[in-house]
PDB file of C-alpha atoms and ligand atoms in Angstrom:
ATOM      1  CA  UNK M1195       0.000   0.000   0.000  1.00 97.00           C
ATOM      2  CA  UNK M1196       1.318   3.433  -0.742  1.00 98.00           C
ATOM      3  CA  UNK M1197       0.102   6.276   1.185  1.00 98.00           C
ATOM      4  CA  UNK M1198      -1.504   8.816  -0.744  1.00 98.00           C
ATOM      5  CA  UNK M1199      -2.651  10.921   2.129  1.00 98.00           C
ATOM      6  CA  UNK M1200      -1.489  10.613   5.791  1.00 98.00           C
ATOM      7  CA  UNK M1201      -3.884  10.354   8.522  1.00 98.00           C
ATOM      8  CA  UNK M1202      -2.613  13.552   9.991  1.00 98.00           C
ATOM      9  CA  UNK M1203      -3.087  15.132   6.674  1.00 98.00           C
ATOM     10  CA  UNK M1204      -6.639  14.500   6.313  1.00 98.00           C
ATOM     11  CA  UNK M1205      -7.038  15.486  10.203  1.00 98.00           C
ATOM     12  CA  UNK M1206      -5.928  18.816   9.943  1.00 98.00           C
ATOM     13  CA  UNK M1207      -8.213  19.044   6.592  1.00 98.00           C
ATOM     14  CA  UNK M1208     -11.389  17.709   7.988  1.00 98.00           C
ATOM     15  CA  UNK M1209     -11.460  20.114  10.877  1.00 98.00           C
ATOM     16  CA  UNK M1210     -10.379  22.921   8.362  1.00 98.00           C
ATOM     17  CA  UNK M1211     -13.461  21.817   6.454  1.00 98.00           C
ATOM     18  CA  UNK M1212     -15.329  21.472   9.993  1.00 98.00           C
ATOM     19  CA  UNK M1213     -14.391  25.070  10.957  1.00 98.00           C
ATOM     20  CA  UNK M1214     -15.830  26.755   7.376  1.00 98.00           C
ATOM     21  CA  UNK M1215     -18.403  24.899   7.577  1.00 98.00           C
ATOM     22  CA  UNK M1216     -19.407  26.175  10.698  1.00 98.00           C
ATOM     23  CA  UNK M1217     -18.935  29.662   9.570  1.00 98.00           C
ATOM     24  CA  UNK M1218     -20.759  29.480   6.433  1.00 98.00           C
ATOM     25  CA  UNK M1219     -23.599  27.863   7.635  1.00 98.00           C
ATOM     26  CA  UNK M1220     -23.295  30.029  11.299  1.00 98.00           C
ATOM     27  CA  UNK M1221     -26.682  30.813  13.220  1.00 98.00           C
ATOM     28  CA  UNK M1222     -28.686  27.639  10.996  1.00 98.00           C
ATOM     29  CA  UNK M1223     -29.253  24.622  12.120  1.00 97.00           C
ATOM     30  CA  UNK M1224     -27.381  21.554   9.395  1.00 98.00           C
ATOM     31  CA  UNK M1225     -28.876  18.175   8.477  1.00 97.00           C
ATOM     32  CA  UNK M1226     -26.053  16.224   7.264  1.00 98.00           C
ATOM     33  CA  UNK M1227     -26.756  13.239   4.746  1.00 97.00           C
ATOM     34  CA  UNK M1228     -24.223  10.907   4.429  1.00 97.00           C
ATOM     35  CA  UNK M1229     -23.959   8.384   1.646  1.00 97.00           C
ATOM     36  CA  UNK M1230     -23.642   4.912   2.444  1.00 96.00           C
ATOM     37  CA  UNK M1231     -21.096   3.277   2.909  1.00 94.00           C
ATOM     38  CA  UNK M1232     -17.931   5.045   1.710  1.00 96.00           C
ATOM     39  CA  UNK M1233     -19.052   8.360   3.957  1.00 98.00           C
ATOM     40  CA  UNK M1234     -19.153   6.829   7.559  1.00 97.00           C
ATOM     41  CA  UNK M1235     -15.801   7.442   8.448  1.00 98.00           C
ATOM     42  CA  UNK M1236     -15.332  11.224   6.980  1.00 98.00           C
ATOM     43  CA  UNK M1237     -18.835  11.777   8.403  1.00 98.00           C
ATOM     44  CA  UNK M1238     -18.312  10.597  11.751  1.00 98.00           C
ATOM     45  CA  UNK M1239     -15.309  13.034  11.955  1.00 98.00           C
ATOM     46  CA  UNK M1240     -16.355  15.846  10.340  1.00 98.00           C
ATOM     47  CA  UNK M1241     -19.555  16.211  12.340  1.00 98.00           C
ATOM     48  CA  UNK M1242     -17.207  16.065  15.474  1.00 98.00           C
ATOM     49  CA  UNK M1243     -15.393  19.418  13.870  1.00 98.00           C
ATOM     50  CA  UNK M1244     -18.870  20.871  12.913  1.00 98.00           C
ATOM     51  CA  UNK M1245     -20.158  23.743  15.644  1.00 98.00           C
ATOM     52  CA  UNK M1246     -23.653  23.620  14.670  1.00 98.00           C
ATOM     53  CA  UNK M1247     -27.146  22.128  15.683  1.00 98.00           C
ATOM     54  CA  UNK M1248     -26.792  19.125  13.267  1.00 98.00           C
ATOM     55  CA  UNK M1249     -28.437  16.124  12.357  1.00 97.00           C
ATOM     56  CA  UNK M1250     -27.513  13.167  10.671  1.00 97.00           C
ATOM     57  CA  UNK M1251     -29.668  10.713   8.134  1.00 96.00           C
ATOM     58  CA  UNK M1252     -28.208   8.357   5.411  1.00 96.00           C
ATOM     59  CA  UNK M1253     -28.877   7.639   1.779  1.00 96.00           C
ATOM     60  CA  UNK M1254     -27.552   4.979   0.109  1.00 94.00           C
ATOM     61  CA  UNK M1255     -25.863   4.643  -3.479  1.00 92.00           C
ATOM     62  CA  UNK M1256     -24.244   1.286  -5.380  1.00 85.00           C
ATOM     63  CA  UNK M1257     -23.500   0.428  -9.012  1.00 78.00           C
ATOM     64  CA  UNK M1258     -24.077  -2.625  -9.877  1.00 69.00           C
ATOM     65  CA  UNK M1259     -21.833  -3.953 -12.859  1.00 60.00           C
ATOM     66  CA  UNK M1260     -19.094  -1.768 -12.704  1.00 59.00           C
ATOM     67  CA  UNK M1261     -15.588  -2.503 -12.652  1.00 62.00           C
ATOM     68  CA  UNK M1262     -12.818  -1.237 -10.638  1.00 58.00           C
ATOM     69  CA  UNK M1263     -12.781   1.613 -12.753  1.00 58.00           C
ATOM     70  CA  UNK M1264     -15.634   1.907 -15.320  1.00 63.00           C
ATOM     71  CA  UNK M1265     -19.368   2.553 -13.715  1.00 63.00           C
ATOM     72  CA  UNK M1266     -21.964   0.327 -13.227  1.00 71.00           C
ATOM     73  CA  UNK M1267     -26.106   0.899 -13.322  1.00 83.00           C
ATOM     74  CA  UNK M1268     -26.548   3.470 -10.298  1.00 87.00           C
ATOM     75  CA  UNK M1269     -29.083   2.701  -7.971  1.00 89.00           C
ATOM     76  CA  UNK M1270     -30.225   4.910  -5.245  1.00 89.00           C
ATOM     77  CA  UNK M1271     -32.021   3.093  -2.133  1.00 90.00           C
ATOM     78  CA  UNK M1272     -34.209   6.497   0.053  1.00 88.00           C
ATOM     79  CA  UNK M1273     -35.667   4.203   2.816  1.00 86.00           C
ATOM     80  CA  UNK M1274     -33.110   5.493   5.710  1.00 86.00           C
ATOM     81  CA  UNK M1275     -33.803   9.049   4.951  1.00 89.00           C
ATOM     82  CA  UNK M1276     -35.028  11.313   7.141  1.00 86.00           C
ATOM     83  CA  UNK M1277     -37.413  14.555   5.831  1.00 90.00           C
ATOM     84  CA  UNK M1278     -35.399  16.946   4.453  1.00 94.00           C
ATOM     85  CA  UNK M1279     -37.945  19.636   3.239  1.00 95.00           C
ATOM     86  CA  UNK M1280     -37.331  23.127   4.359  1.00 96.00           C
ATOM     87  CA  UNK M1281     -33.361  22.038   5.882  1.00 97.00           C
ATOM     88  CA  UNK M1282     -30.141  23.296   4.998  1.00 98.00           C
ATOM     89  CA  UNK M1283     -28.431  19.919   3.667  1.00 98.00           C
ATOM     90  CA  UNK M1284     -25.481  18.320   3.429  1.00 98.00           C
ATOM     91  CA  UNK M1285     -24.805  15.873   1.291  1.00 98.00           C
ATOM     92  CA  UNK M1286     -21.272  13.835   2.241  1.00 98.00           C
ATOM     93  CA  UNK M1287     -19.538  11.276   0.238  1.00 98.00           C
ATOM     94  CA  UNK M1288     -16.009   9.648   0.218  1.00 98.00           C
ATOM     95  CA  UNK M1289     -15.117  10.744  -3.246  1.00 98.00           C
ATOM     96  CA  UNK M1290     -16.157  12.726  -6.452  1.00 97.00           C
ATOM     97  CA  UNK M1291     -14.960  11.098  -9.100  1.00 96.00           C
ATOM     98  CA  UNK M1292     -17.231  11.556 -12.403  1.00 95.00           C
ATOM     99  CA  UNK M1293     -19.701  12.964 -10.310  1.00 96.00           C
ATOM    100  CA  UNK M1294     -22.705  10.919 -11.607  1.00 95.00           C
ATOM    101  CA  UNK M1295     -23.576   9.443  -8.051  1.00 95.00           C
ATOM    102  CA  UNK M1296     -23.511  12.789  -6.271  1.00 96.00           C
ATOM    103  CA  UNK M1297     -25.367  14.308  -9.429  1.00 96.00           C
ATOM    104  CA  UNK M1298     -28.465  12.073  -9.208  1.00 95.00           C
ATOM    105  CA  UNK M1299     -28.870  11.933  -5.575  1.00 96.00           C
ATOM    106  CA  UNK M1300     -29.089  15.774  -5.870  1.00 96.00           C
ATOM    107  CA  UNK M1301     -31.621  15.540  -8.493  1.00 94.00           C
ATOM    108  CA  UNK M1302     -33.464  13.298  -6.466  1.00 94.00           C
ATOM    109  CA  UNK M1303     -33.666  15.272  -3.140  1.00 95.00           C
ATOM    110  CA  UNK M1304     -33.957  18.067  -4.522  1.00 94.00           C
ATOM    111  CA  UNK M1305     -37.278  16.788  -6.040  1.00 93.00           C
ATOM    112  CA  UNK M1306     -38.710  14.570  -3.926  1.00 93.00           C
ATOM    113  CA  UNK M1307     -37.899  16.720  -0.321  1.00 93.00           C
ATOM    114  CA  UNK M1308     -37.671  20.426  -1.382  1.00 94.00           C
ATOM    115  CA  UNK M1309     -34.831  21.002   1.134  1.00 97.00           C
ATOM    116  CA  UNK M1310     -34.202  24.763   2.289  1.00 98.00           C
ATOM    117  CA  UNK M1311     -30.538  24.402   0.851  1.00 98.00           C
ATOM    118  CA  UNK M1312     -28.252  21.373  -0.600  1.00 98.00           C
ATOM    119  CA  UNK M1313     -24.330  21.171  -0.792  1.00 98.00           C
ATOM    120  CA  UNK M1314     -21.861  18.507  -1.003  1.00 98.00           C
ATOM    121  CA  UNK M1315     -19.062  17.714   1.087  1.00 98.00           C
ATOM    122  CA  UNK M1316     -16.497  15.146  -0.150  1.00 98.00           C
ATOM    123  CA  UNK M1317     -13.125  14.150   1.349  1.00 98.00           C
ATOM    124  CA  UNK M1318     -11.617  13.533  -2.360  1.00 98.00           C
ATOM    125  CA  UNK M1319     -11.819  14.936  -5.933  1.00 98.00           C
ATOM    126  CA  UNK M1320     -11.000  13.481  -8.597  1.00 98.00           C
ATOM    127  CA  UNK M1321     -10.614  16.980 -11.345  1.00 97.00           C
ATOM    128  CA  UNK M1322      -9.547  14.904 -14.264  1.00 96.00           C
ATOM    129  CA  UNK M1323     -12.655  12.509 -13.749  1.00 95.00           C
ATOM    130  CA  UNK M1324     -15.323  15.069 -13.671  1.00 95.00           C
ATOM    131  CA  UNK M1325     -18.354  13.974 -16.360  1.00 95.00           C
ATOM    132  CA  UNK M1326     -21.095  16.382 -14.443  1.00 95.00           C
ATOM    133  CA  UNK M1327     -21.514  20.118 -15.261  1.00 96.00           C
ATOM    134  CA  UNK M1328     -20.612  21.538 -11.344  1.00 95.00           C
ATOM    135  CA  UNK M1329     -18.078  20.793  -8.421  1.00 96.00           C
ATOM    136  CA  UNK M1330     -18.499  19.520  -4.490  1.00 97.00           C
ATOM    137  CA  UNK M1331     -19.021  22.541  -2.390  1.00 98.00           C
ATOM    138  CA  UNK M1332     -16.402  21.554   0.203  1.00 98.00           C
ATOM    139  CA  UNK M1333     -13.582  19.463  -0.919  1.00 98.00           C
ATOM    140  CA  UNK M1334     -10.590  18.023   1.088  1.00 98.00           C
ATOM    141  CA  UNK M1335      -8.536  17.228  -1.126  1.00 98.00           C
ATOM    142  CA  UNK M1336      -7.779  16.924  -4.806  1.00 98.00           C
ATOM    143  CA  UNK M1337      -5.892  13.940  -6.414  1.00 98.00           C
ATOM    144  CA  UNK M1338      -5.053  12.970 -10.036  1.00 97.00           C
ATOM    145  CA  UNK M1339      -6.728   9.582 -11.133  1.00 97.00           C
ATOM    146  CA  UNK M1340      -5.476   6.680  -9.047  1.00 96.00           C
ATOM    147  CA  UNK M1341      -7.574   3.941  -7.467  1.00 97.00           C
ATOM    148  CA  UNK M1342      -7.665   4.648  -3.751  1.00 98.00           C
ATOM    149  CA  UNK M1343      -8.769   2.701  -0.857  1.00 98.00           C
ATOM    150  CA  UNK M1344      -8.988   3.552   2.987  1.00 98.00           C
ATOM    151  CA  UNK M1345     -10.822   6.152   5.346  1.00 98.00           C
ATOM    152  CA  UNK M1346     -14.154   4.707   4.224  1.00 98.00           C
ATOM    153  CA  UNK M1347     -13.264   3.687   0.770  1.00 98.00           C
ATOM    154  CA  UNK M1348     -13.229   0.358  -0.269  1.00 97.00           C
ATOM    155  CA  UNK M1349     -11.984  -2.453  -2.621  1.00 97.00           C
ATOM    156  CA  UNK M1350     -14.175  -5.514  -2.254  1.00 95.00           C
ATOM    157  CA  UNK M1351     -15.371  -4.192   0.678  1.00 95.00           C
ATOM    158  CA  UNK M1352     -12.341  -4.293   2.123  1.00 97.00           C
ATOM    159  CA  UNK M1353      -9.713  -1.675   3.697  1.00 98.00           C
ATOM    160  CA  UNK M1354     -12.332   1.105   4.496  1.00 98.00           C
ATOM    161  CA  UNK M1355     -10.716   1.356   8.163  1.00 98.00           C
ATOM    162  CA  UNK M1356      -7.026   2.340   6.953  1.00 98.00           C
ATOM    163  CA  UNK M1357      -6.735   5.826   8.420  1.00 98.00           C
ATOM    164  CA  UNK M1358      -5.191   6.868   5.591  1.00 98.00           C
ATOM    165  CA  UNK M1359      -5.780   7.425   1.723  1.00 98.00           C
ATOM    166  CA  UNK M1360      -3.826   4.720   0.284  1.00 98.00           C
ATOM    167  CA  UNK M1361      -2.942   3.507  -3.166  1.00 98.00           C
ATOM    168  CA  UNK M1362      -3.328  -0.388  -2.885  1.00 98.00           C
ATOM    169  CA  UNK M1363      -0.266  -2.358  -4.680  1.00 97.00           C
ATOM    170  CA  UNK M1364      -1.943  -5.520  -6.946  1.00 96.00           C
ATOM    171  CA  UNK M1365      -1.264  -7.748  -3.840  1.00 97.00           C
ATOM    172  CA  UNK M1366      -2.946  -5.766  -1.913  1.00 97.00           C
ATOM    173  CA  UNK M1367      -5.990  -6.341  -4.423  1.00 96.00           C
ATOM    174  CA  UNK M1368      -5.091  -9.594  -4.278  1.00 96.00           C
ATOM    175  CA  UNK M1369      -5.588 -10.124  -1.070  1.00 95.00           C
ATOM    176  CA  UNK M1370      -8.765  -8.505  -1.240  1.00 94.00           C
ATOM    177  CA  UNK M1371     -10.171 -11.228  -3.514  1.00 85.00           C
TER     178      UNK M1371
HETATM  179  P1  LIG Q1450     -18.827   8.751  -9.253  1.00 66.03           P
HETATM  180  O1  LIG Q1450     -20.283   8.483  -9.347  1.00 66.03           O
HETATM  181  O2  LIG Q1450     -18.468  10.128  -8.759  1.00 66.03           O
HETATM  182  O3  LIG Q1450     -18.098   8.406 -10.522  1.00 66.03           O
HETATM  183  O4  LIG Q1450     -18.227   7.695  -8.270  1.00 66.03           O
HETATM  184  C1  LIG Q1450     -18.577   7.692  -6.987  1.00 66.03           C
HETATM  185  C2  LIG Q1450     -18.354   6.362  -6.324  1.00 66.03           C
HETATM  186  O5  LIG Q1450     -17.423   5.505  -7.027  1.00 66.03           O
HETATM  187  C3  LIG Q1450     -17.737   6.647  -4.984  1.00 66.03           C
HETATM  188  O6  LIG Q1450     -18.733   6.904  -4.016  1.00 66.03           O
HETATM  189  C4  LIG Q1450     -16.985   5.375  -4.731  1.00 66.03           C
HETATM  190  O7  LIG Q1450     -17.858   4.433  -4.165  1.00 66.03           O
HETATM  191  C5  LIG Q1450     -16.560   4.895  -6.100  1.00 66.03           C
HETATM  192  N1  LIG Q1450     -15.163   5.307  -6.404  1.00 66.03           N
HETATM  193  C6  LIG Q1450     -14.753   6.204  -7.302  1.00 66.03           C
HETATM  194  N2  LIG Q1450     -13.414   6.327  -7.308  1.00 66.03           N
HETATM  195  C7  LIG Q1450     -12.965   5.459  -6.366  1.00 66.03           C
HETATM  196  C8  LIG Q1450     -11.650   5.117  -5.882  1.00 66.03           C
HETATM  197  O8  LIG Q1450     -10.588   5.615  -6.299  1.00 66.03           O
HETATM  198  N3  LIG Q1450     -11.616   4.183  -4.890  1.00 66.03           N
HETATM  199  C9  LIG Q1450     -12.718   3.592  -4.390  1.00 66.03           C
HETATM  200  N4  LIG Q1450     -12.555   2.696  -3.424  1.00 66.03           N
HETATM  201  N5  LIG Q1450     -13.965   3.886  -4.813  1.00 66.03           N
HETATM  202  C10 LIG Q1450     -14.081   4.811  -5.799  1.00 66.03           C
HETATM  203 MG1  LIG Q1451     -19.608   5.444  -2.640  1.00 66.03          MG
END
């Protein structure tokens, strides 16, 4: 495994993106919607770094199909979600990388729960991947286009409690069989 991103690194970042997050949204109460599963790790953090009256509900997003690094059939699953309308929201994922997940969750809250407002916060961006016409809100950090696992992201389900971003080496995936 190479390290992309240390655990201090992202640290110092999440509670960077904690503290304008705070500010921006300062004097308004935040529901924060994290996408399953790849968010649970930079949500549980970054709601610890978040100075706010906050609540938390989930979403859920797969593709089905896909391969390590082409997309599958998206499919969205709404049953864990709390009601959003009127609520400043905050959508969080793991990564942006063509931004089609992110895209059509928006799409769908925004017409099925007429929230009061709707960003995204995402721990990674991948710029050279983009395929959707606008960027995450709050990003923590952009990287050029490598497969990454760790910190909530996976490969075969596995590795999503490394602390850190890393770059698995093929045994590594291997092992991951
Ligand atoms: P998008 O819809 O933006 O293309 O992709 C979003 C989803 O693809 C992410 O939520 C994540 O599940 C998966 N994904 C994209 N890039 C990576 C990556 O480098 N590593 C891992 N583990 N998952 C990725
Ligand atoms: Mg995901």
């Amino acid at each position: 495994m190479q390290v992309l991103i240390t655990e201090q690194q992202i640290h110092d970042r999440v509670r960077e993106l904690g503290q304008q997050i705070s500010e921006d949204y300062a004097g308004r109460s935040l529901t924060v919607v994290g996408v399953l599963t790849g968010s649970l790790v930079l949500l549980a953090d970054l709601i610890r770094a978040i100075s706010l009256p906050l609540r938390v509900s989930f979403v859920s997003a797969s593709s089905y199909g896909g391969t390590r690094t082409t997309a599958g059939e998206l499919s969205t699953d709404r049953s864990l979600l709390a009601d959003l309308s009127g609520r400043d929201v905050l959508l969080i994922d793991d990564i942006f990388d063509t931004g089609r997940t992110i895209s059509r969750l928006l799409s769908e809250l925004q017409a099925t729960q007429q929230p009061a407002s709707l960003k995204t916060a995402v721990l990674l961006w991948k710029t050279e991947r983009t395929e959707v016409p606008f960027q995450p809100d709050y990003v923590g950090f952009q990287i050029p286009d490598h497969f990454v696992v760790g910190y909530g992201l996976d490969y075969n389900e596995q590795y999503r409690q490394l602390p850190y971003i890393g770059i698995p080496d093929p045994e590594d995936l291997a092992r991951a069989m």
